mmCIF file of C-alpha atoms and ligand atoms in Angstrom:
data_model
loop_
_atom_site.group_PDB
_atom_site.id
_atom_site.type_symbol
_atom_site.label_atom_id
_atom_site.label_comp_id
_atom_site.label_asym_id
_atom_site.label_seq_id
_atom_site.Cartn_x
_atom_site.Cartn_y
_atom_site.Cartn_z
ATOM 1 C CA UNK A 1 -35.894 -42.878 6.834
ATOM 2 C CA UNK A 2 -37.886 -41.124 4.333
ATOM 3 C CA UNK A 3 -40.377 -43.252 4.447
ATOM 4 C CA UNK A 4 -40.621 -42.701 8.355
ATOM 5 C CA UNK A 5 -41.021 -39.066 7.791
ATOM 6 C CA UNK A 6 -43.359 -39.491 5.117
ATOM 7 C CA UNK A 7 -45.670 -41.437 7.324
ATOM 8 C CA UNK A 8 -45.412 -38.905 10.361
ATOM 9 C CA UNK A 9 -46.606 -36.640 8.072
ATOM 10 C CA UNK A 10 -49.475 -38.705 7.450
ATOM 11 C CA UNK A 11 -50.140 -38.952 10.948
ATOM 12 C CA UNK A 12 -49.857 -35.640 12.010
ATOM 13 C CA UNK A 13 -52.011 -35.049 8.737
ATOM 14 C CA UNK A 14 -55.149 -37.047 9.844
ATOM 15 C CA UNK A 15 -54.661 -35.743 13.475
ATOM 16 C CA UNK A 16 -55.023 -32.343 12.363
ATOM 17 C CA UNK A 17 -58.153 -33.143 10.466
ATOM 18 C CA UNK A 18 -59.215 -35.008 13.364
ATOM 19 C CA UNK A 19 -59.036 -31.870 15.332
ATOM 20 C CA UNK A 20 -60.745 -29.808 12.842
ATOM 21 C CA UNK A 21 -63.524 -31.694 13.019
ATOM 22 C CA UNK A 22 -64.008 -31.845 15.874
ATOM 23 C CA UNK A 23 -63.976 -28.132 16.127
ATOM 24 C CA UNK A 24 -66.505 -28.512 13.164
ATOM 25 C CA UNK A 25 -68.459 -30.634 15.232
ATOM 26 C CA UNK A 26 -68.847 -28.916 18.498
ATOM 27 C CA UNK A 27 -69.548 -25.566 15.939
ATOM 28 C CA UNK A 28 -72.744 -26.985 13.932
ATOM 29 C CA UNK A 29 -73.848 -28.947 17.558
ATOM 30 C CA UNK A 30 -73.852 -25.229 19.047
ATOM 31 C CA UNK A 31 -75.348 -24.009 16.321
ATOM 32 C CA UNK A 32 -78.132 -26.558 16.253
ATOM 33 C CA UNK A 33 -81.808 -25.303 17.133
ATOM 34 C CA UNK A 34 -82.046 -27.311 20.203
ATOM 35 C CA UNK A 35 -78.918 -26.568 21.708
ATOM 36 C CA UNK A 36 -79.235 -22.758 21.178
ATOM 37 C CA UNK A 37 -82.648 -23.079 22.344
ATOM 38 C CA UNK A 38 -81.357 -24.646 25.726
ATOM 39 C CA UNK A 39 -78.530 -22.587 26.052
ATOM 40 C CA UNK A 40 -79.745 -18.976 25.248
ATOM 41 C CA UNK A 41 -82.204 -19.532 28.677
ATOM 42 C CA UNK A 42 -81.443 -16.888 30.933
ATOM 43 C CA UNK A 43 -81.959 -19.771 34.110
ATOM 44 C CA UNK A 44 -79.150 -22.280 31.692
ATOM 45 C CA UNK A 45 -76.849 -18.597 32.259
ATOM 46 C CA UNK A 46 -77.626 -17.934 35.940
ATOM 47 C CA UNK A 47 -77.066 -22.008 36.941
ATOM 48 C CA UNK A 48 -73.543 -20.855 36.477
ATOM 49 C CA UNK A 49 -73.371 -16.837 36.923
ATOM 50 C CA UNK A 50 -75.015 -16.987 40.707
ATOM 51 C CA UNK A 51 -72.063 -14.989 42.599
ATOM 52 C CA UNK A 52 -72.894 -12.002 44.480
ATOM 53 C CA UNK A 53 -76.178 -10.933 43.598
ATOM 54 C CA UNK A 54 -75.897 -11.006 39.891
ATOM 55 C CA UNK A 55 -78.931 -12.823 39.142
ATOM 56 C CA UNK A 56 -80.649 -10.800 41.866
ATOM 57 C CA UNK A 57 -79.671 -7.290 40.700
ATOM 58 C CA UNK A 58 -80.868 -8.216 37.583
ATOM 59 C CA UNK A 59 -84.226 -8.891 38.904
ATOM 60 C CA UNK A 60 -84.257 -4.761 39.865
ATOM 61 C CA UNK A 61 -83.437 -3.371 36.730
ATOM 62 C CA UNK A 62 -85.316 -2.501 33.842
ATOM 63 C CA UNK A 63 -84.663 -4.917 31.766
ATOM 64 C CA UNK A 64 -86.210 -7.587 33.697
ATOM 65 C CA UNK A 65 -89.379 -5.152 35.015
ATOM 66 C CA UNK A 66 -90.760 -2.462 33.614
ATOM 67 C CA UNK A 67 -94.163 -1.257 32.611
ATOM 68 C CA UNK A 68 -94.915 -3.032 29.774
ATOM 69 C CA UNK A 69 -93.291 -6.479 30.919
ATOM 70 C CA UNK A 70 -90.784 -6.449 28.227
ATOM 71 C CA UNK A 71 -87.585 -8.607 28.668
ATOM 72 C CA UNK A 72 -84.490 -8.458 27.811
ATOM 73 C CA UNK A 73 -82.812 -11.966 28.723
ATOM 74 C CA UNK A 74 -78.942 -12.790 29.266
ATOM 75 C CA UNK A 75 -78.111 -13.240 25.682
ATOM 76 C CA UNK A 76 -79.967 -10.238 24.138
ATOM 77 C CA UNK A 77 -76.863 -8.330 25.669
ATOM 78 C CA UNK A 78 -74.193 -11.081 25.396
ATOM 79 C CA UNK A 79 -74.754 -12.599 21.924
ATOM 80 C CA UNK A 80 -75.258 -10.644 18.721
ATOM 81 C CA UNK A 81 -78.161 -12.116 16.397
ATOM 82 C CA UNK A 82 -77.162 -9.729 13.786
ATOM 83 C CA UNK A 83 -76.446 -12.769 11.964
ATOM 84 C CA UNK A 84 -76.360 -16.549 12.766
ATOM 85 C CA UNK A 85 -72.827 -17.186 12.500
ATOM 86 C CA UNK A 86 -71.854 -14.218 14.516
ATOM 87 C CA UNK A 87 -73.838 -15.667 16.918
ATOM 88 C CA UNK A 88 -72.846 -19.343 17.257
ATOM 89 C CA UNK A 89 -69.124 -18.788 16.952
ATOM 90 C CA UNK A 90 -69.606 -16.022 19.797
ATOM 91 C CA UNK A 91 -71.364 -18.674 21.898
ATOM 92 C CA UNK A 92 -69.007 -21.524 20.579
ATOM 93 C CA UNK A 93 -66.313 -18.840 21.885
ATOM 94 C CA UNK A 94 -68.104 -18.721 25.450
ATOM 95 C CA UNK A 95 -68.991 -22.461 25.576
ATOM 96 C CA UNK A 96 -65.403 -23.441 24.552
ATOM 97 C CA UNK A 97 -63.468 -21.075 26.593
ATOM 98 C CA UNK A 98 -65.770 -20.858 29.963
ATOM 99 C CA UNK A 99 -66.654 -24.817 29.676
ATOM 100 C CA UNK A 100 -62.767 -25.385 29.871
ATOM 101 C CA UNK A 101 -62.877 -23.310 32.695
ATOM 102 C CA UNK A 102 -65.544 -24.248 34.524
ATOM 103 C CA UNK A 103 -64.801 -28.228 34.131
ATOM 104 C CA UNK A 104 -61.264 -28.805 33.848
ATOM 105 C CA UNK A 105 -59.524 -25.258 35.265
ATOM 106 C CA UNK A 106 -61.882 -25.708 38.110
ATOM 107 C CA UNK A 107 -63.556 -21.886 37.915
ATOM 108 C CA UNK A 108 -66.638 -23.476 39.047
ATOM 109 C CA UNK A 109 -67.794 -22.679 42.534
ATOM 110 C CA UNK A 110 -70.064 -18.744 43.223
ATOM 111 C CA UNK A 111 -67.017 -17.678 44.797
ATOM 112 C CA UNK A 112 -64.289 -18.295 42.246
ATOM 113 C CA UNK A 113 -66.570 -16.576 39.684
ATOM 114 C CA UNK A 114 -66.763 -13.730 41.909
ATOM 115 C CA UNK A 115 -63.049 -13.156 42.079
ATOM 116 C CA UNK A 116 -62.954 -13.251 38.819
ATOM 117 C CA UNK A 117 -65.573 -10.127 38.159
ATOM 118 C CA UNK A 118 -63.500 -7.506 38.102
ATOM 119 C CA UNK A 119 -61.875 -8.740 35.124
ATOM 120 C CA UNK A 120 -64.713 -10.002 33.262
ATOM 121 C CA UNK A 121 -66.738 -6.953 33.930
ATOM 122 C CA UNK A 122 -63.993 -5.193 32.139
ATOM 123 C CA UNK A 123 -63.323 -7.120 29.265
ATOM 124 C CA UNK A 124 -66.911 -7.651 28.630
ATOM 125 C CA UNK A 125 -67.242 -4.125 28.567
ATOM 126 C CA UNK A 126 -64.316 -3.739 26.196
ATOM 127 C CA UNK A 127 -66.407 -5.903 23.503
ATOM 128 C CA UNK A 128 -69.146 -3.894 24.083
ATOM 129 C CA UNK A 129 -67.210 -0.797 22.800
ATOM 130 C CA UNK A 130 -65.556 -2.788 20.250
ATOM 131 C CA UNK A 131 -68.764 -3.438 19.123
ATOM 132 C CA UNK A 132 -70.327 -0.073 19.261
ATOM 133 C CA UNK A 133 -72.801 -1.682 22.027
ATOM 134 C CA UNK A 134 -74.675 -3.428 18.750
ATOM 135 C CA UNK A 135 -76.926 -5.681 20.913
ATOM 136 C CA UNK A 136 -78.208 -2.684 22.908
ATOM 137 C CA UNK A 137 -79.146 -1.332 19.250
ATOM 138 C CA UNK A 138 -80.891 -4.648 18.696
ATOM 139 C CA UNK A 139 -83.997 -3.036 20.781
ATOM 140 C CA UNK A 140 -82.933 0.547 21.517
ATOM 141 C CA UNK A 141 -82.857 2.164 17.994
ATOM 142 C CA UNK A 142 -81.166 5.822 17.653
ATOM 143 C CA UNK A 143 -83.330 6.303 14.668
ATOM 144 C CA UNK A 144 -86.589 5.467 15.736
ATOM 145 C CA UNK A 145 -86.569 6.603 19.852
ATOM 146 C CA UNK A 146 -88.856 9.943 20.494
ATOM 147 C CA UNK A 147 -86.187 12.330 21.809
ATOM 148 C CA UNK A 148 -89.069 14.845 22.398
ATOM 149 C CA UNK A 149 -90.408 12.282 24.914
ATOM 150 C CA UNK A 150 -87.277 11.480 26.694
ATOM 151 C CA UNK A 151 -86.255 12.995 29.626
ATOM 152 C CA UNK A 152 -84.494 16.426 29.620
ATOM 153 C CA UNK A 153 -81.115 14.941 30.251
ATOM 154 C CA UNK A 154 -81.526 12.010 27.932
ATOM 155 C CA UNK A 155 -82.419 14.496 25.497
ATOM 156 C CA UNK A 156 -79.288 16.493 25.950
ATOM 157 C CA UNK A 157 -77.000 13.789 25.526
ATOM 158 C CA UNK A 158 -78.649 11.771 22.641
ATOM 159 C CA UNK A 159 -79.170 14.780 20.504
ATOM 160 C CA UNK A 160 -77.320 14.126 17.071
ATOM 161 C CA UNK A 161 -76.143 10.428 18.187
ATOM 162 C CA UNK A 162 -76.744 7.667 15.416
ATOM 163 C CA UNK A 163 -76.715 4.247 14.373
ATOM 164 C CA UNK A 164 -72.806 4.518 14.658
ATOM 165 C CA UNK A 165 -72.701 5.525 17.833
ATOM 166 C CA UNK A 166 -72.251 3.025 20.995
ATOM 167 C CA UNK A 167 -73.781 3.621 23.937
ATOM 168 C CA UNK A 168 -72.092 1.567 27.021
ATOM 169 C CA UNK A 169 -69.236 4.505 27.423
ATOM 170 C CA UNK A 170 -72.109 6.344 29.372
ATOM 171 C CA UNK A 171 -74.532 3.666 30.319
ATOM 172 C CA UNK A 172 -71.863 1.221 31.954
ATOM 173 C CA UNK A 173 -74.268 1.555 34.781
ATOM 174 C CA UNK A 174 -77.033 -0.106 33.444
ATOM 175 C CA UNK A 175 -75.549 -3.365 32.469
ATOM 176 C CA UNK A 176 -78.140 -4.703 34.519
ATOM 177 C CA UNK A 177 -75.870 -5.606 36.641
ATOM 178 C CA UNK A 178 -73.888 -2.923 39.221
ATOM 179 C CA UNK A 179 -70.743 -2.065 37.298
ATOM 180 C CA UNK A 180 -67.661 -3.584 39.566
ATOM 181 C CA UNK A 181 -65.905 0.041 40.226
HETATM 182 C C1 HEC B 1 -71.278 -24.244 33.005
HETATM 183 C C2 HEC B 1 -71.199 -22.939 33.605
HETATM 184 C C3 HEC B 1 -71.572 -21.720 32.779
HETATM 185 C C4 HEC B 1 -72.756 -21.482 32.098
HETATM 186 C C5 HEC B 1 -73.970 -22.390 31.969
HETATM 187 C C6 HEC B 1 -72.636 -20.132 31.544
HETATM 188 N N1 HEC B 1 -71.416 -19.597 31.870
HETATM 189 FE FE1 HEC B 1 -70.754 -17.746 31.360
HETATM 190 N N2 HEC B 1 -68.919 -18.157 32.183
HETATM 191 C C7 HEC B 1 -68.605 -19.327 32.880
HETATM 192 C C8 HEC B 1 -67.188 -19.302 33.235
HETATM 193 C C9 HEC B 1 -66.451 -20.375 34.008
HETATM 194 C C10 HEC B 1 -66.673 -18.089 32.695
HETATM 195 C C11 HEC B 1 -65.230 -17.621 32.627
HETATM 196 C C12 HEC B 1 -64.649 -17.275 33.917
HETATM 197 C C13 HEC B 1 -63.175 -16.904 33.742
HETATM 198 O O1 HEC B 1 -62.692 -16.612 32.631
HETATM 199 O O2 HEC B 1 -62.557 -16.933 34.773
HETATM 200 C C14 HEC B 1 -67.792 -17.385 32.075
HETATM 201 C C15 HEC B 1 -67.699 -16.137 31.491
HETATM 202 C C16 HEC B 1 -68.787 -15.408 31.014
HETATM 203 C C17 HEC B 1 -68.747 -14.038 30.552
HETATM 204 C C18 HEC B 1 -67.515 -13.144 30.563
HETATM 205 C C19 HEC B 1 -66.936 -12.974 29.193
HETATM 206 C C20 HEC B 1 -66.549 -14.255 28.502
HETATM 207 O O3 HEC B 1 -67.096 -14.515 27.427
HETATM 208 O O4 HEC B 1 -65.687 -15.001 29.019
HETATM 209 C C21 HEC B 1 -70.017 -13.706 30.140
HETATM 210 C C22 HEC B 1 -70.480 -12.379 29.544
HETATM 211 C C23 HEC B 1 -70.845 -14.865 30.344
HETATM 212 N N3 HEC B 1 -70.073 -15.883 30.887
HETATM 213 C C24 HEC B 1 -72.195 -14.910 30.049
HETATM 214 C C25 HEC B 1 -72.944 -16.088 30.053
HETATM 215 C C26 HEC B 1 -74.275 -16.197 29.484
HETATM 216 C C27 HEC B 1 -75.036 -15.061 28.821
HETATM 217 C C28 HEC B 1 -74.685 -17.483 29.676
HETATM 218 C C29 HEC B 1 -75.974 -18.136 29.200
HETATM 219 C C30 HEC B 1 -76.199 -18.087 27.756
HETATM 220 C C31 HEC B 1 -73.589 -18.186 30.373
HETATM 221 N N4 HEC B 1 -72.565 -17.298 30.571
HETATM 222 C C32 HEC B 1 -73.632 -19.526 30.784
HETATM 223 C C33 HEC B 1 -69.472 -20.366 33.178
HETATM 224 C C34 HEC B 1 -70.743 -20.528 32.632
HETATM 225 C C1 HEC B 2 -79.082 -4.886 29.295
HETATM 226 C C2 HEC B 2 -77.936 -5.695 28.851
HETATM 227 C C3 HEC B 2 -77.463 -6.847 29.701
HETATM 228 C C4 HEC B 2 -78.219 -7.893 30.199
HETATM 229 C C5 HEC B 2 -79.725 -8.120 30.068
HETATM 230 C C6 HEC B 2 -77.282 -8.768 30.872
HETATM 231 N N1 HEC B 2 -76.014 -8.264 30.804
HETATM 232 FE FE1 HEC B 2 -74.330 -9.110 31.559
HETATM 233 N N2 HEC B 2 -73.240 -7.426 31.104
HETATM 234 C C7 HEC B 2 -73.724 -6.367 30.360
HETATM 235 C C8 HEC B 2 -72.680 -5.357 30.290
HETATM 236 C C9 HEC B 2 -72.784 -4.034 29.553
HETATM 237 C C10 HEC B 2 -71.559 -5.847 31.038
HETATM 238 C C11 HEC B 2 -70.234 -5.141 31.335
HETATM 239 C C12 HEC B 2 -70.306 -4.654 32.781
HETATM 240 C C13 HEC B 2 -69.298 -3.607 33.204
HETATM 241 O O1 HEC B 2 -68.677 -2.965 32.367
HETATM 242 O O2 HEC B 2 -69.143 -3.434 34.432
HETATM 243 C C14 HEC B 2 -71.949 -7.158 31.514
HETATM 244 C C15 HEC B 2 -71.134 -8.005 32.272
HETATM 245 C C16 HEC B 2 -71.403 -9.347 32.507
HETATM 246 C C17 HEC B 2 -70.463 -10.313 33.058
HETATM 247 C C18 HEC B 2 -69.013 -10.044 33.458
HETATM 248 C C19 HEC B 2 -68.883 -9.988 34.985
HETATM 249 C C20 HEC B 2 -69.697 -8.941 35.695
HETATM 250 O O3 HEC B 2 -70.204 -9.257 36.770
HETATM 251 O O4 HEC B 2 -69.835 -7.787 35.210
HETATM 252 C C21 HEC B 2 -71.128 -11.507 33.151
HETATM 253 C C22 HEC B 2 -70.588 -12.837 33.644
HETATM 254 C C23 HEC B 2 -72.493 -11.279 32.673
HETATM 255 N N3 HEC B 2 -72.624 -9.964 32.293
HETATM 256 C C24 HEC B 2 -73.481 -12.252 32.644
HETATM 257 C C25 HEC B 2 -74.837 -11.968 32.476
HETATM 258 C C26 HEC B 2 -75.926 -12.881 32.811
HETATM 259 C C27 HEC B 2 -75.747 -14.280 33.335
HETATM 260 C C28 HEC B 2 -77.101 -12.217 32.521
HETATM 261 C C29 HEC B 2 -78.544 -12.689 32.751
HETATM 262 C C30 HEC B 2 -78.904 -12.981 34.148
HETATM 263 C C31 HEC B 2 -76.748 -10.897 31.975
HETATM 264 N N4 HEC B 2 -75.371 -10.790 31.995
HETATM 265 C C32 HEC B 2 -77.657 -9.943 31.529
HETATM 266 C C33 HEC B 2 -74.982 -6.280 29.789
HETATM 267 C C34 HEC B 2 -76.075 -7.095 30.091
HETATM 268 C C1 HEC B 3 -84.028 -7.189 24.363
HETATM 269 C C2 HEC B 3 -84.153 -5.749 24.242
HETATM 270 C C3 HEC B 3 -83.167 -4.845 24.972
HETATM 271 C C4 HEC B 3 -81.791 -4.887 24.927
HETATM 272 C C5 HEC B 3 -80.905 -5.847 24.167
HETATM 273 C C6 HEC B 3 -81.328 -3.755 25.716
HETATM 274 N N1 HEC B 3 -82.390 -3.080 26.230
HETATM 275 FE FE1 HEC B 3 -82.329 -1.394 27.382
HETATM 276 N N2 HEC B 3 -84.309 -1.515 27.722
HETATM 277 C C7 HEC B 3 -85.160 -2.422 27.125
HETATM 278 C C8 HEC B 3 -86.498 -2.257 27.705
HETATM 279 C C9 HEC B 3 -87.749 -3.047 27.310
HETATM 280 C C10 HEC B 3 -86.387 -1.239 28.680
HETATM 281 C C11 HEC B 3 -87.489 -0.704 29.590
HETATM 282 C C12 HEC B 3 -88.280 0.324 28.855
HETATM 283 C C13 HEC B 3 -89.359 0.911 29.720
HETATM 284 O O1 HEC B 3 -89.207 0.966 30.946
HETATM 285 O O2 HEC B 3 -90.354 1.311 29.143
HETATM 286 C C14 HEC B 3 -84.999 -0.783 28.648
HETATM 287 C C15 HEC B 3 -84.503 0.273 29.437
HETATM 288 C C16 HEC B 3 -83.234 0.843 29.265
HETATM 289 C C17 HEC B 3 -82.775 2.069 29.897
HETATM 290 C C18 HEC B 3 -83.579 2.930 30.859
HETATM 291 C C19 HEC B 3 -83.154 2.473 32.252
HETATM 292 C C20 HEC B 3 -84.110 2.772 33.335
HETATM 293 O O3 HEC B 3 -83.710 2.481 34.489
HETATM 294 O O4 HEC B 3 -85.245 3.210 33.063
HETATM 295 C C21 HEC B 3 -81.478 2.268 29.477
HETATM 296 C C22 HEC B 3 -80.557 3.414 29.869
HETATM 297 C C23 HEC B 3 -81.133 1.171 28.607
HETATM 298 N N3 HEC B 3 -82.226 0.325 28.489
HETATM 299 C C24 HEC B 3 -79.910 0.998 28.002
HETATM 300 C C25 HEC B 3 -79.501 -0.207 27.395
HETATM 301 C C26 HEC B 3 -78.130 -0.552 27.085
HETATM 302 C C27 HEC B 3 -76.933 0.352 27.341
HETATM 303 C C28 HEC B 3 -78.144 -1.790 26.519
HETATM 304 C C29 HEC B 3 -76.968 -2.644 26.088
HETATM 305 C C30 HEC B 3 -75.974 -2.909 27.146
HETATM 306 C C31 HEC B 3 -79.538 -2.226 26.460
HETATM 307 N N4 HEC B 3 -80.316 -1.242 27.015
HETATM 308 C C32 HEC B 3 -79.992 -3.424 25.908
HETATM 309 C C33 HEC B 3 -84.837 -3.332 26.140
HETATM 310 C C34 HEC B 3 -83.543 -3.704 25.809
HETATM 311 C C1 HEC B 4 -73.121 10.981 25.882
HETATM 312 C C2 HEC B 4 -73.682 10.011 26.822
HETATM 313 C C3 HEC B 4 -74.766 9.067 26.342
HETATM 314 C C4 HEC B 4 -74.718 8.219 25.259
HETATM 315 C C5 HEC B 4 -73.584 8.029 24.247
HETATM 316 C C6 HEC B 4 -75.940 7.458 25.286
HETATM 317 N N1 HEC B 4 -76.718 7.846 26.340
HETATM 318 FE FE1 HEC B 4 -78.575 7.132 26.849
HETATM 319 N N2 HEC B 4 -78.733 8.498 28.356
HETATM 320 C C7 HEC B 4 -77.740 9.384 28.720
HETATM 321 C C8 HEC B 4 -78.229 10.214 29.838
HETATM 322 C C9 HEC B 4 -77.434 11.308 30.568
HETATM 323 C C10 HEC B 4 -79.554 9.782 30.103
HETATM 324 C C11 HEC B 4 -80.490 10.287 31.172
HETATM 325 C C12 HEC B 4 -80.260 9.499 32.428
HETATM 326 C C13 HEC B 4 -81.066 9.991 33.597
HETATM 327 O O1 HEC B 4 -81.874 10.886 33.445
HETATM 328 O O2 HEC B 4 -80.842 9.443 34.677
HETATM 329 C C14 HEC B 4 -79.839 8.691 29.148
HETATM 330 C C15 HEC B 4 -81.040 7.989 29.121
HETATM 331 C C16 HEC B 4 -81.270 6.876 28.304
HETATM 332 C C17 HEC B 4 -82.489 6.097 28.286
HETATM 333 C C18 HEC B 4 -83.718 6.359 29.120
HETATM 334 C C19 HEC B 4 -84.575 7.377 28.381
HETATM 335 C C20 HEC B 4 -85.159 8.443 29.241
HETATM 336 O O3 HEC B 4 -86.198 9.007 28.869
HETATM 337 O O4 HEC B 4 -84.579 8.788 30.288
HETATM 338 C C21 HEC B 4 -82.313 5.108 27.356
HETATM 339 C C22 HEC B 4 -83.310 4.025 26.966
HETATM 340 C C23 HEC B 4 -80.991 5.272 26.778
HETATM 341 N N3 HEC B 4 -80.390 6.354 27.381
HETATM 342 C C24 HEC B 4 -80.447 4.453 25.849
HETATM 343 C C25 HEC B 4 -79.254 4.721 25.155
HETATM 344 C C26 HEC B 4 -78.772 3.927 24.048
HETATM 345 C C27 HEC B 4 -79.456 2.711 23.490
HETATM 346 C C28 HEC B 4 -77.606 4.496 23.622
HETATM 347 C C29 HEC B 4 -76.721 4.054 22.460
HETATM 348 C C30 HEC B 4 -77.321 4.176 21.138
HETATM 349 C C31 HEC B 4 -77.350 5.644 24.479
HETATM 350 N N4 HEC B 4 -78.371 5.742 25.382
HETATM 351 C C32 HEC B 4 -76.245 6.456 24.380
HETATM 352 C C33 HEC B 4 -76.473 9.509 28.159
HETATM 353 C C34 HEC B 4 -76.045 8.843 27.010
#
């Protein structure tokens, strides 16, 4: 009898570090150049993400054309690089949960992703003010913009804001993609 349990234990002990690493595994494969190369394509996002006119509004905004031809891609918004493991286990996060999704809970057609935008759109933005919109800092920079040659309203509303500060709360509409309400 004891000896039973003893051995379940076992069992359930290599299982578990079975499971770990494989957890480990699909971590450091994430994390590996080539897959984040692959994967951080703005076409690998939008081979998924084509309901509505996401892909397509994104095309208007200014962070796909502007004057000087600067872009900012899918994950410059959706992953932070402020430091590598931020970023893989945020994309290990995505790939894990949204791969799940997409393969086995059978989210995987334009139209189920569209009925599911309303609630994305909002949790997405609540990690954006979780976050203090850090990505958007990544590029725009509170303490190195030219307020002087903003225009008058951006002036007005960015006067005294720092490094601290998040700005989605009033820029929800440029998402670069139409905000959902
Ligand atoms: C294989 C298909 C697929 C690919 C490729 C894909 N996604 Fe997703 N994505 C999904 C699914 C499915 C969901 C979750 C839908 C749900 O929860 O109902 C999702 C959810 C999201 C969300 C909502 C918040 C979250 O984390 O769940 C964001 C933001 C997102 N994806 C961005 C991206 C970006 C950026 C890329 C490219 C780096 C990308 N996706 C590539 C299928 C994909
Ligand atoms: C300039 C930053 C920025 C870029 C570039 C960007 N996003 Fe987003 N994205 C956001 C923000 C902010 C939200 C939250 C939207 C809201 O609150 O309505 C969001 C929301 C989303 C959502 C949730 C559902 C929805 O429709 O709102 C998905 C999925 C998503 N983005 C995928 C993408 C993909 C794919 C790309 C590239 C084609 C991309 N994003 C480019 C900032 C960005
Ligand atoms: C990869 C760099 C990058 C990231 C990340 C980024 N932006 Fe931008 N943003 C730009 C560039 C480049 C422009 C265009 C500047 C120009 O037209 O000269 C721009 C333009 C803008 C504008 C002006 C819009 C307009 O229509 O002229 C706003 C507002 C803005 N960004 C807010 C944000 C917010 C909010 C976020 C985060 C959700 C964000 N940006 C993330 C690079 C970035
Ligand atoms: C209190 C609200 C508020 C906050 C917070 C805020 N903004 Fe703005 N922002 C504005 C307004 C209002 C404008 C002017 C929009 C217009 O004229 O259509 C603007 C304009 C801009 C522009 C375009 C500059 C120009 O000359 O018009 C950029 C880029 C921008 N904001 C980025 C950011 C970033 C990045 C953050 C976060 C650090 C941020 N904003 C936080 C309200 C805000």
């Amino acid at each position: 009898m004891a000896d039973e349990r003893a051995g379940n234990r076992g069992v359930a002990a290599v299982l578990g570090f079975v499971a770990i690493g494989i957890v480990i595994g699909l971590i450091v494969a994430a994390g590996s150049a080539t897959m984040v190369e692959v994967t951080n394509k703005t076409e690998y996002c939008v081979s998924c993400h084509i309901y509505d006119d996401l892909y397509e509004d994104y095309k208007q905004t200014a962070h796909y054309s502007n004057t000087t031809g600067f872009k900012a891609g899918c994950v410059d918004c959706h992953l932070p690089f402020d430091n590598w493991w931020n970023m893989v286990t945020t994309k290990a996060d995505h790939g894990i949960g949204a791969m799940w999704k997409y393969y086995i809970g059978g989210v995987n057609t334009p139209e189920d992703l569209a009925e599911r935008r309303e609630e994305l759109a909002d949790s997405v933005f609540e990690w954006f003010q979780e976050t203090n919109s850090k990505t958007c800092k990544s590029c725009h920079s509170p303490q190195r913009w030219n307020l002087d040659e903003q225009s008058s309203r951006a002036q007005q509303a960015h006067d005294g804001l720092d490094e601290d500060d998040g700005c989605i709360g009033c820029h929800r509409q440029d998402a670069a993609h139409p905000p959902t309400d």
